[in-house]
Amino acid sequence: MTNKPLLGPRKTKDDKKLHWEGSSEHLRKALDLSKIVTRRFQLVALAVCVGMAAIVVRLYSIQMLKTEDYAQKLATYTRRYQTVTTPRGEMLDRSGQVLVGNKQRLNITYFPPQGIKDEKEWELARRFSNDFEVDETQLGTRDLKDLYLSLHKKEIDAERITEEEMAAYYKGDLNDNDIYYLELARITEEDLATLDTDLRRAYVVKQAMDMPSSGQTKIIKSDVTVEEAAFLIEHMEDYQGFNVDFDWDREYPFGSMLKSVLGTVTTSKQGLPSEDLDYYLALDYSRNEKVGRSGLEKQYEGLLSGKRSVYDLAYDENGTGYLSEVNEGSKGYDLELSIDARLQQKLDEILSQVLLEYQNDPLRPYMDRIMYVLQDPNTGDILAMSCMIRNADGTISSSPTSIYADAYAPGSVVKGATVYMGLDQGVIQPGEKILDNYIKIKDTPIKKSWKTLGWVDDVQALAQSSNVFMFNVAIRLGGGTYVENNPLKINADTYLLMRSYYSQFGLGVLTGIDVPNEAIGYIPGKLTNAGNTLDFAIGQLDNYTTIELAQYVSTIANGGKKIQPRLVRRAFDPGTQNVVYENYVNVQSTLENTGALERVRQGFNACVYGGICYGLTDLPVTISAKTGTAESFINITGEDGVKTTVDTTNNSLVAYAPAENPQYSMACMIPNAWVTGGGSQSNLCLRITNELTKAIYNPDDVAENDSPSTDEDTNLNGNPVQ
């Protein structure tokens, strides 16, 4: 039987056809790939053509229709601008006298020409140092070392940097800055001696030429003479990049009077203060721009600084830069201050005379300064503020910032606030008498007044400066009961209530005077014993600044309104005289108990007329006042280096005049007025106040309604306050 291969069914021609049963008619159609490719190519080609057409249209618009617009934009984006500081606004006293003005000066400046080489700048520096006077002594040791290093770097690196140090550098253990300081350290005094005077003078100029200034002109020499400026102009072809321009400096017609309060301005070399650099850069200041650094110059920088001139920097065919004005600048706004220059001069003179008169007094060896504030209590205007200091060599200097920066124990002048507090809290009644004898707390020294006063009421307690009366106010306020030679317990938080009351007068808080760096004073922490609380009631604990005392007495004088002191009244455009800023009177708070305040005013008046504020009754105007003495101390270092502590006494005074309608308030502080133990001396604040008040009211004009204020809108006597 023959074996045949196993074969499947034979395939027919029809088997090659696809079976489309169940498919749509669209899928049954045969695909024409050539048509599909052609169609897609056409779509792509069309898209490309449309895109190209859009580009062509856009290019035509840019290059033909808007050529000038885009050329101007390009010029704007690539343009280099230079700003020039315009003169600052002036500061005037309340009568229009200039306290701070501007003095024009000539400067020689430099702006690097395009593509200038360092060698060429050295050549210019040498030429300049030969033709103009240059002070090489301003170079410090570090400057000279930098100069020597720039001339001998290869030699120093080869001979004075060790192989180990270079190996550490290449390894990454030392960086470029480390090597730089090693190079400086290896430069000796003998090396610096090889730098001759001509080279040093040239280096001074080169330093100025290299000064970074954010693309601004560099000042090579300031305040040059007219002859020097003329010489440079005549030889401009030898000094490419150099020019002469005008600048300004601050000038003070009244000399050093109030200078530290008025403030200082940085020089172009100093530029922006490092501590405020980011702030001023954010305001688009240049790094070498002059700005207020202290005092009112800093406080009112935004008003005093003028609108800067803007120039477009371009270069001529020689590469020398030139400027064309884009925006014209303008001078800053002028400030009208509250200061009365005549009274300020008189106050400085009086304080200086007193210090010189007592400089050899053996009982006043440490009385080296006196602080005084004269204020308009109705507006907060500071009419005069002075702190005169007698230096070790006997000369007198002025430090008016001490008025709001230095604090001392004031003593009895604060008793007005203590009486008001007692009356307002109801722990004493108007006219209630308290026996002024002494207070003896167990295990503590006797506390008493300057003498035994007997029975005194609130007004008499102020007139005679009773400590015992104030002690009783504090004891009652704290819920205590006094029994002689027994422990005294009062509420632990009594001192907080007392500080709250004192702050309503401006004591122990910032007054808000419009000048930087006001200090609160020394305010101790929690009072842990009753004795401290009693001391607090008579001004023997917290320390206050003189401006705080001025705000305190002004609050009493004007009827209970605590007004923010001000040194600037307004700012105005010097050209149009239009007021652009008004420093309105700011009433910070108001005492509500007018009856209690009136008792305090009666006590202050009684202190002058029948009390211990003697020496003020011969004035051409009535006056109310309160004096104070406070225990203090001073640390002394002897010639042998041994430090000792000497007990001293502070003197103080607050006053206002006229008594019935106050227009002037005064605050005086004399630290270390005399040495404790040498006997009580006169309070020199009384003498000073007497002389100053007579200077205010001359014999031909003693009307009690005479006022330093000329603002109808800032008079508290019957008129609304803004």
mmCIF file of C-alpha atoms in Angstrom, residues 8-333:
data_model
loop_
_atom_site.group_PDB
_atom_site.id
_atom_site.type_symbol
_atom_site.label_atom_id
_atom_site.label_comp_id
_atom_site.label_asym_id
_atom_site.label_seq_id
_atom_site.Cartn_x
_atom_site.Cartn_y
_atom_site.Cartn_z
ATOM 1 C CA GLY A 8 -5.058 19.900 2.831
ATOM 2 C CA PRO A 9 -7.743 21.074 0.475
ATOM 3 C CA ARG A 10 -6.438 22.799 -2.641
ATOM 4 C CA LYS A 11 -6.721 26.570 -2.562
ATOM 5 C CA THR A 12 -8.641 28.172 -5.359
ATOM 6 C CA LYS A 13 -8.234 31.597 -6.943
ATOM 7 C CA ASP A 14 -11.212 32.902 -5.049
ATOM 8 C CA ASP A 15 -9.523 32.086 -1.756
ATOM 9 C CA LYS A 16 -7.125 35.030 -2.275
ATOM 10 C CA LYS A 17 -9.981 37.504 -1.997
ATOM 11 C CA LEU A 18 -10.544 39.189 1.356
ATOM 12 C CA HIS A 19 -13.697 38.469 3.137
ATOM 13 C CA TRP A 20 -15.395 41.800 4.208
ATOM 14 C CA GLU A 21 -18.556 40.390 5.604
ATOM 15 C CA GLY A 22 -19.701 42.574 8.499
ATOM 16 C CA SER A 23 -17.545 45.644 7.467
ATOM 17 C CA SER A 24 -18.789 49.092 6.433
ATOM 18 C CA GLU A 25 -18.914 50.156 2.832
ATOM 19 C CA HIS A 26 -16.150 52.721 3.493
ATOM 20 C CA LEU A 27 -13.721 50.045 4.594
ATOM 21 C CA ARG A 28 -14.587 47.881 1.591
ATOM 22 C CA LYS A 29 -13.278 50.584 -0.741
ATOM 23 C CA ALA A 30 -9.716 50.177 -1.923
ATOM 24 C CA LEU A 31 -7.226 52.756 -0.534
ATOM 25 C CA ASP A 32 -5.630 55.232 -2.980
ATOM 26 C CA LEU A 33 -2.387 56.117 -1.109
ATOM 27 C CA SER A 34 -1.132 58.487 -3.783
ATOM 28 C CA LYS A 35 -4.158 60.718 -3.405
ATOM 29 C CA ILE A 36 -3.813 60.780 0.377
ATOM 30 C CA VAL A 37 -0.124 61.781 0.274
ATOM 31 C CA THR A 38 -0.773 64.444 -2.323
ATOM 32 C CA ARG A 39 -3.566 65.986 -0.298
ATOM 33 C CA ARG A 40 -1.473 66.162 2.905
ATOM 34 C CA PHE A 41 1.455 67.648 1.064
ATOM 35 C CA GLN A 42 -0.780 70.305 -0.344
ATOM 36 C CA LEU A 43 -2.080 71.182 3.133
ATOM 37 C CA VAL A 44 1.446 71.444 4.532
ATOM 38 C CA ALA A 45 2.543 73.558 1.602
ATOM 39 C CA LEU A 46 -0.430 75.834 2.087
ATOM 40 C CA ALA A 47 0.376 76.256 5.790
ATOM 41 C CA VAL A 48 3.997 77.072 4.982
ATOM 42 C CA CYS A 49 2.943 79.621 2.419
ATOM 43 C CA VAL A 50 0.534 81.279 4.831
ATOM 44 C CA GLY A 51 3.245 81.382 7.531
ATOM 45 C CA MET A 52 5.779 82.834 5.123
ATOM 46 C CA ALA A 53 3.286 85.410 4.007
ATOM 47 C CA ALA A 54 2.678 86.437 7.632
ATOM 48 C CA ILE A 55 6.412 86.731 8.220
ATOM 49 C CA VAL A 56 6.840 88.811 5.090
ATOM 50 C CA VAL A 57 4.014 91.105 6.146
ATOM 51 C CA ARG A 58 5.494 91.421 9.633
ATOM 52 C CA LEU A 59 8.963 92.153 8.310
ATOM 53 C CA TYR A 60 7.546 94.723 5.942
ATOM 54 C CA SER A 61 5.689 96.350 8.838
ATOM 55 C CA ILE A 62 8.832 96.449 10.989
ATOM 56 C CA GLN A 63 11.332 97.473 8.339
ATOM 57 C CA MET A 64 9.211 99.789 6.254
ATOM 58 C CA LEU A 65 6.159 101.053 8.097
ATOM 59 C CA LYS A 66 7.441 101.205 11.717
ATOM 60 C CA THR A 67 11.135 101.695 11.177
ATOM 61 C CA GLU A 68 11.303 104.880 13.236
ATOM 62 C CA ASP A 69 9.265 103.426 16.112
ATOM 63 C CA TYR A 70 11.482 100.390 16.511
ATOM 64 C CA ALA A 71 14.633 102.406 16.031
ATOM 65 C CA GLN A 72 13.500 104.647 18.868
ATOM 66 C CA LYS A 73 12.756 101.622 21.070
ATOM 67 C CA LEU A 74 16.179 100.192 20.331
ATOM 68 C CA ALA A 75 17.802 103.478 21.207
ATOM 69 C CA THR A 76 15.804 103.605 24.440
ATOM 70 C CA TYR A 77 16.782 100.078 25.468
ATOM 71 C CA THR A 78 20.461 100.597 24.704
ATOM 72 C CA ARG A 79 20.725 104.185 25.912
ATOM 73 C CA ARG A 80 22.887 104.921 28.937
ATOM 74 C CA TYR A 81 21.497 107.497 31.286
ATOM 75 C CA GLN A 82 23.295 109.543 33.903
ATOM 76 C CA THR A 83 21.550 111.295 36.749
ATOM 77 C CA VAL A 84 22.863 114.458 38.366
ATOM 78 C CA THR A 85 21.816 115.405 41.876
ATOM 79 C CA THR A 86 20.233 118.818 42.160
ATOM 80 C CA PRO A 87 20.653 121.045 45.244
ATOM 81 C CA ARG A 88 18.757 120.000 48.340
ATOM 82 C CA GLY A 89 16.038 122.106 49.851
ATOM 83 C CA GLU A 90 16.997 124.602 52.529
ATOM 84 C CA MET A 91 15.926 124.656 56.170
ATOM 85 C CA LEU A 92 14.528 127.909 57.512
ATOM 86 C CA ASP A 93 13.574 128.972 61.005
ATOM 87 C CA ARG A 94 10.004 130.052 61.757
ATOM 88 C CA SER A 95 10.761 133.646 60.672
ATOM 89 C CA GLY A 96 12.434 132.678 57.390
ATOM 90 C CA GLN A 97 16.096 132.847 58.386
ATOM 91 C CA VAL A 98 18.222 130.203 56.672
ATOM 92 C CA LEU A 99 19.536 127.580 59.089
ATOM 93 C CA VAL A 100 20.828 125.202 56.415
ATOM 94 C CA GLY A 101 21.604 126.376 52.898
ATOM 95 C CA ASN A 102 23.633 125.347 49.876
ATOM 96 C CA LYS A 103 27.052 126.563 48.790
ATOM 97 C CA GLN A 104 27.941 126.034 45.153
ATOM 98 C CA ARG A 105 31.354 124.605 44.318
ATOM 99 C CA LEU A 106 33.298 123.468 41.267
ATOM 100 C CA ASN A 107 34.361 119.854 40.750
ATOM 101 C CA ILE A 108 36.694 118.192 38.283
ATOM 102 C CA THR A 109 35.044 114.990 37.089
ATOM 103 C CA TYR A 110 35.947 112.011 34.944
ATOM 104 C CA PHE A 111 33.989 109.600 32.770
ATOM 105 C CA PRO A 112 36.011 106.827 31.080
ATOM 106 C CA PRO A 113 36.143 107.162 27.289
ATOM 107 C CA GLN A 114 35.157 104.100 25.292
ATOM 108 C CA GLY A 115 37.860 101.468 25.092
ATOM 109 C CA ILE A 116 40.373 103.319 27.227
ATOM 110 C CA LYS A 117 43.209 101.149 28.546
ATOM 111 C CA ASP A 118 44.510 101.040 32.095
ATOM 112 C CA GLU A 119 47.906 102.297 30.926
ATOM 113 C CA LYS A 120 46.264 105.364 29.409
ATOM 114 C CA GLU A 121 44.395 106.081 32.645
ATOM 115 C CA TRP A 122 47.658 105.873 34.581
ATOM 116 C CA GLU A 123 49.136 108.371 32.149
ATOM 117 C CA LEU A 124 46.195 110.724 32.744
ATOM 118 C CA ALA A 125 46.504 110.269 36.509
ATOM 119 C CA ARG A 126 50.202 111.169 36.459
ATOM 120 C CA ARG A 127 49.552 114.222 34.310
ATOM 121 C CA PHE A 128 46.737 115.352 36.603
ATOM 122 C CA SER A 129 48.851 114.930 39.746
ATOM 123 C CA ASN A 130 51.563 117.061 38.155
ATOM 124 C CA ASP A 131 49.223 119.851 37.044
ATOM 125 C CA PHE A 132 46.956 119.974 40.101
ATOM 126 C CA GLU A 133 47.498 119.880 43.829
ATOM 127 C CA VAL A 134 46.773 116.397 45.165
ATOM 128 C CA ASP A 135 47.041 115.353 48.814
ATOM 129 C CA GLU A 136 48.794 111.994 48.967
ATOM 130 C CA THR A 137 48.687 111.882 52.779
ATOM 131 C CA GLN A 138 45.096 110.662 52.593
ATOM 132 C CA LEU A 139 46.410 107.261 51.524
ATOM 133 C CA GLY A 140 46.380 104.728 54.338
ATOM 134 C CA THR A 141 48.646 101.724 54.788
ATOM 135 C CA ARG A 142 46.139 99.478 53.036
ATOM 136 C CA ASP A 143 46.008 101.840 50.053
ATOM 137 C CA LEU A 144 49.782 101.850 49.791
ATOM 138 C CA LYS A 145 49.947 98.071 49.999
ATOM 139 C CA ASP A 146 47.404 97.787 47.200
ATOM 140 C CA LEU A 147 49.513 100.159 45.129
ATOM 141 C CA TYR A 148 52.698 98.194 45.793
ATOM 142 C CA LEU A 149 50.933 94.913 45.024
ATOM 143 C CA SER A 150 49.634 96.229 41.701
ATOM 144 C CA LEU A 151 53.207 97.085 40.704
ATOM 145 C CA HIS A 152 55.012 93.990 42.036
ATOM 146 C CA LYS A 153 52.451 91.192 42.052
ATOM 147 C CA LYS A 154 54.526 88.712 40.037
ATOM 148 C CA GLU A 155 57.560 89.295 42.241
ATOM 149 C CA ILE A 156 55.544 88.877 45.451
ATOM 150 C CA ASP A 157 53.827 85.719 44.223
ATOM 151 C CA ALA A 158 57.143 84.203 43.165
ATOM 152 C CA GLU A 159 59.193 85.122 46.223
ATOM 153 C CA ARG A 160 56.788 85.531 49.138
ATOM 154 C CA ILE A 161 54.023 83.003 48.565
ATOM 155 C CA THR A 162 55.331 79.559 49.546
ATOM 156 C CA GLU A 163 55.012 76.395 47.483
ATOM 157 C CA GLU A 164 52.839 74.895 50.216
ATOM 158 C CA GLU A 165 50.475 77.866 50.024
ATOM 159 C CA MET A 166 50.273 77.661 46.244
ATOM 160 C CA ALA A 167 49.668 73.909 46.489
ATOM 161 C CA ALA A 168 46.825 74.589 48.911
ATOM 162 C CA TYR A 169 45.478 77.163 46.457
ATOM 163 C CA TYR A 170 45.497 74.746 43.524
ATOM 164 C CA LYS A 171 43.963 72.083 45.747
ATOM 165 C CA GLY A 172 41.130 74.455 46.647
ATOM 166 C CA ASP A 173 41.964 74.860 50.330
ATOM 167 C CA LEU A 174 42.824 78.527 49.713
ATOM 168 C CA ASN A 175 40.895 80.891 47.442
ATOM 169 C CA ASP A 176 41.860 84.082 45.623
ATOM 170 C CA ASN A 177 40.889 86.212 48.600
ATOM 171 C CA ASP A 178 43.119 84.165 50.913
ATOM 172 C CA ILE A 179 46.085 84.605 48.581
ATOM 173 C CA TYR A 180 45.357 88.334 48.340
ATOM 174 C CA TYR A 181 45.559 88.778 52.106
ATOM 175 C CA LEU A 182 48.738 86.692 52.222
ATOM 176 C CA GLU A 183 50.235 88.999 49.605
ATOM 177 C CA LEU A 184 49.304 92.073 51.624
ATOM 178 C CA ALA A 185 50.715 90.560 54.801
ATOM 179 C CA ARG A 186 54.100 89.957 53.135
ATOM 180 C CA ILE A 187 54.484 93.611 52.086
ATOM 181 C CA THR A 188 56.759 95.421 54.540
ATOM 182 C CA GLU A 189 57.242 99.030 55.566
ATOM 183 C CA GLU A 190 60.518 98.966 53.653
ATOM 184 C CA ASP A 191 58.561 98.061 50.530
ATOM 185 C CA LEU A 192 56.178 100.964 51.040
ATOM 186 C CA ALA A 193 59.084 103.349 51.510
ATOM 187 C CA THR A 194 60.074 102.723 47.883
ATOM 188 C CA LEU A 195 56.849 104.356 46.673
ATOM 189 C CA ASP A 196 57.811 107.941 45.885
ATOM 190 C CA THR A 197 55.572 110.945 46.406
ATOM 191 C CA ASP A 198 54.774 111.456 42.712
ATOM 192 C CA LEU A 199 53.592 107.858 42.411
ATOM 193 C CA ARG A 200 51.466 108.177 45.500
ATOM 194 C CA ARG A 201 49.853 111.369 44.232
ATOM 195 C CA ALA A 202 49.083 109.718 40.908
ATOM 196 C CA TYR A 203 47.561 106.760 42.745
ATOM 197 C CA VAL A 204 45.170 109.070 44.600
ATOM 198 C CA VAL A 205 43.889 110.251 41.228
ATOM 199 C CA LYS A 206 43.772 106.713 39.816
ATOM 200 C CA GLN A 207 41.740 105.548 42.784
ATOM 201 C CA ALA A 208 39.174 108.258 42.086
ATOM 202 C CA MET A 209 39.105 107.316 38.397
ATOM 203 C CA ASP A 210 38.464 103.667 39.313
ATOM 204 C CA MET A 211 35.784 104.420 41.889
ATOM 205 C CA PRO A 212 32.688 102.287 41.168
ATOM 206 C CA SER A 213 29.729 104.556 40.551
ATOM 207 C CA SER A 214 27.140 102.556 38.589
ATOM 208 C CA GLY A 215 28.048 104.267 35.345
ATOM 209 C CA GLN A 216 28.012 107.740 36.868
ATOM 210 C CA THR A 217 30.604 110.458 36.563
ATOM 211 C CA LYS A 218 33.444 110.160 39.089
ATOM 212 C CA ILE A 219 34.586 113.196 41.079
ATOM 213 C CA ILE A 220 38.372 113.472 40.865
ATOM 214 C CA LYS A 221 38.798 116.696 42.809
ATOM 215 C CA SER A 222 36.107 118.620 44.596
ATOM 216 C CA ASP A 223 35.805 122.280 45.507
ATOM 217 C CA VAL A 224 38.441 123.410 43.020
ATOM 218 C CA THR A 225 39.319 127.043 42.462
ATOM 219 C CA VAL A 226 38.224 129.022 39.428
ATOM 220 C CA GLU A 227 41.851 129.042 38.273
ATOM 221 C CA GLU A 228 42.055 125.244 38.430
ATOM 222 C CA ALA A 229 38.810 124.880 36.508
ATOM 223 C CA ALA A 230 40.014 127.336 33.866
ATOM 224 C CA PHE A 231 43.309 125.464 33.488
ATOM 225 C CA LEU A 232 41.515 122.176 32.840
ATOM 226 C CA ILE A 233 39.188 123.746 30.299
ATOM 227 C CA GLU A 234 42.164 125.253 28.466
ATOM 228 C CA HIS A 235 43.894 121.851 28.324
ATOM 229 C CA MET A 236 40.910 119.609 27.615
ATOM 230 C CA GLU A 237 42.754 117.963 24.705
ATOM 231 C CA ASP A 238 45.239 116.552 27.236
ATOM 232 C CA TYR A 239 42.540 115.283 29.577
ATOM 233 C CA GLN A 240 40.217 113.029 27.635
ATOM 234 C CA GLY A 241 37.192 112.129 29.754
ATOM 235 C CA PHE A 242 37.747 114.962 32.250
ATOM 236 C CA ASN A 243 35.354 117.852 32.722
ATOM 237 C CA VAL A 244 34.292 120.599 35.113
ATOM 238 C CA ASP A 245 30.844 120.682 36.665
ATOM 239 C CA PHE A 246 28.995 122.400 39.470
ATOM 240 C CA ASP A 247 28.107 120.760 42.748
ATOM 241 C CA TRP A 248 26.933 121.920 46.141
ATOM 242 C CA ASP A 249 27.755 121.558 49.797
ATOM 243 C CA ARG A 250 25.643 122.280 52.834
ATOM 244 C CA GLU A 251 26.417 125.522 54.657
ATOM 245 C CA TYR A 252 25.277 126.640 58.085
ATOM 246 C CA PRO A 253 24.870 130.413 58.529
ATOM 247 C CA PHE A 254 24.508 129.963 62.308
ATOM 248 C CA GLY A 255 27.593 127.780 62.633
ATOM 249 C CA SER A 256 27.266 124.758 64.899
ATOM 250 C CA MET A 257 23.897 125.809 66.299
ATOM 251 C CA LEU A 258 21.591 122.758 66.285
ATOM 252 C CA LYS A 259 23.860 121.134 63.713
ATOM 253 C CA SER A 260 23.529 117.581 65.030
ATOM 254 C CA VAL A 261 19.728 117.899 64.999
ATOM 255 C CA LEU A 262 19.661 119.458 61.551
ATOM 256 C CA GLY A 263 21.727 116.484 60.421
ATOM 257 C CA THR A 264 24.421 115.644 57.930
ATOM 258 C CA VAL A 265 24.540 114.668 54.260
ATOM 259 C CA THR A 266 26.859 112.079 52.761
ATOM 260 C CA THR A 267 29.488 113.155 50.263
ATOM 261 C CA SER A 268 29.627 111.853 46.708
ATOM 262 C CA LYS A 269 32.569 109.691 47.751
ATOM 263 C CA GLN A 270 30.634 108.204 50.671
ATOM 264 C CA GLY A 271 27.488 107.763 48.617
ATOM 265 C CA LEU A 272 24.608 105.739 49.984
ATOM 266 C CA PRO A 273 25.000 104.555 53.600
ATOM 267 C CA SER A 274 25.609 100.815 53.756
ATOM 268 C CA GLU A 275 22.839 100.298 56.306
ATOM 269 C CA ASP A 276 20.264 101.845 53.949
ATOM 270 C CA LEU A 277 21.787 100.754 50.631
ATOM 271 C CA ASP A 278 18.999 98.408 49.505
ATOM 272 C CA TYR A 279 16.329 100.906 50.500
ATOM 273 C CA TYR A 280 17.773 103.740 48.418
ATOM 274 C CA LEU A 281 18.645 101.515 45.463
ATOM 275 C CA ALA A 282 15.018 100.392 45.392
ATOM 276 C CA LEU A 283 14.105 104.080 45.079
ATOM 277 C CA ASP A 284 16.409 104.358 42.038
ATOM 278 C CA TYR A 285 19.162 106.297 43.810
ATOM 279 C CA SER A 286 22.687 106.093 42.427
ATOM 280 C CA ARG A 287 25.331 104.529 44.652
ATOM 281 C CA ASN A 288 27.397 107.714 44.817
ATOM 282 C CA GLU A 289 24.421 109.986 45.441
ATOM 283 C CA LYS A 290 24.292 112.356 48.396
ATOM 284 C CA VAL A 291 21.583 111.551 50.928
ATOM 285 C CA GLY A 292 20.674 112.618 54.427
ATOM 286 C CA ARG A 293 22.636 110.595 56.933
ATOM 287 C CA SER A 294 21.285 111.857 60.267
ATOM 288 C CA GLY A 295 18.893 114.282 61.889
ATOM 289 C CA LEU A 296 16.295 116.162 59.888
ATOM 290 C CA GLU A 297 18.338 115.611 56.721
ATOM 291 C CA LYS A 298 17.552 111.910 57.029
ATOM 292 C CA GLN A 299 14.054 112.244 58.465
ATOM 293 C CA TYR A 300 12.894 114.449 55.577
ATOM 294 C CA GLU A 301 15.089 113.041 52.790
ATOM 295 C CA GLY A 302 12.084 112.595 50.518
ATOM 296 C CA LEU A 303 11.258 116.307 50.679
ATOM 297 C CA LEU A 304 14.754 117.781 50.800
ATOM 298 C CA SER A 305 16.211 115.785 47.922
ATOM 299 C CA GLY A 306 15.502 117.437 44.609
ATOM 300 C CA LYS A 307 14.296 115.926 41.367
ATOM 301 C CA ARG A 308 17.438 114.632 39.701
ATOM 302 C CA SER A 309 18.437 115.823 36.235
ATOM 303 C CA VAL A 310 18.654 112.998 33.694
ATOM 304 C CA TYR A 311 21.166 113.070 30.843
ATOM 305 C CA ASP A 312 21.689 110.789 27.874
ATOM 306 C CA LEU A 313 25.278 109.586 27.622
ATOM 307 C CA ALA A 314 26.736 109.311 24.136
ATOM 308 C CA TYR A 315 30.227 109.229 22.654
ATOM 309 C CA ASP A 316 31.799 111.294 19.921
ATOM 310 C CA GLU A 317 34.091 109.987 17.181
ATOM 311 C CA ASN A 318 37.037 110.091 19.602
ATOM 312 C CA GLY A 319 35.270 107.919 22.157
ATOM 313 C CA THR A 320 34.812 110.785 24.603
ATOM 314 C CA GLY A 321 31.506 110.747 26.430
ATOM 315 C CA TYR A 322 29.191 113.727 26.382
ATOM 316 C CA LEU A 323 25.805 114.382 27.952
ATOM 317 C CA SER A 324 22.583 115.743 26.550
ATOM 318 C CA GLU A 325 19.743 116.651 28.900
ATOM 319 C CA VAL A 326 16.689 114.394 28.831
ATOM 320 C CA ASN A 327 14.801 115.578 31.921
ATOM 321 C CA GLU A 328 15.498 118.828 33.710
ATOM 322 C CA GLY A 329 15.891 118.465 37.464
ATOM 323 C CA SER A 330 14.669 120.749 40.201
ATOM 324 C CA LYS A 331 15.796 121.786 43.662
ATOM 325 C CA GLY A 332 14.367 120.022 46.710
ATOM 326 C CA TYR A 333 11.584 121.489 48.817
#
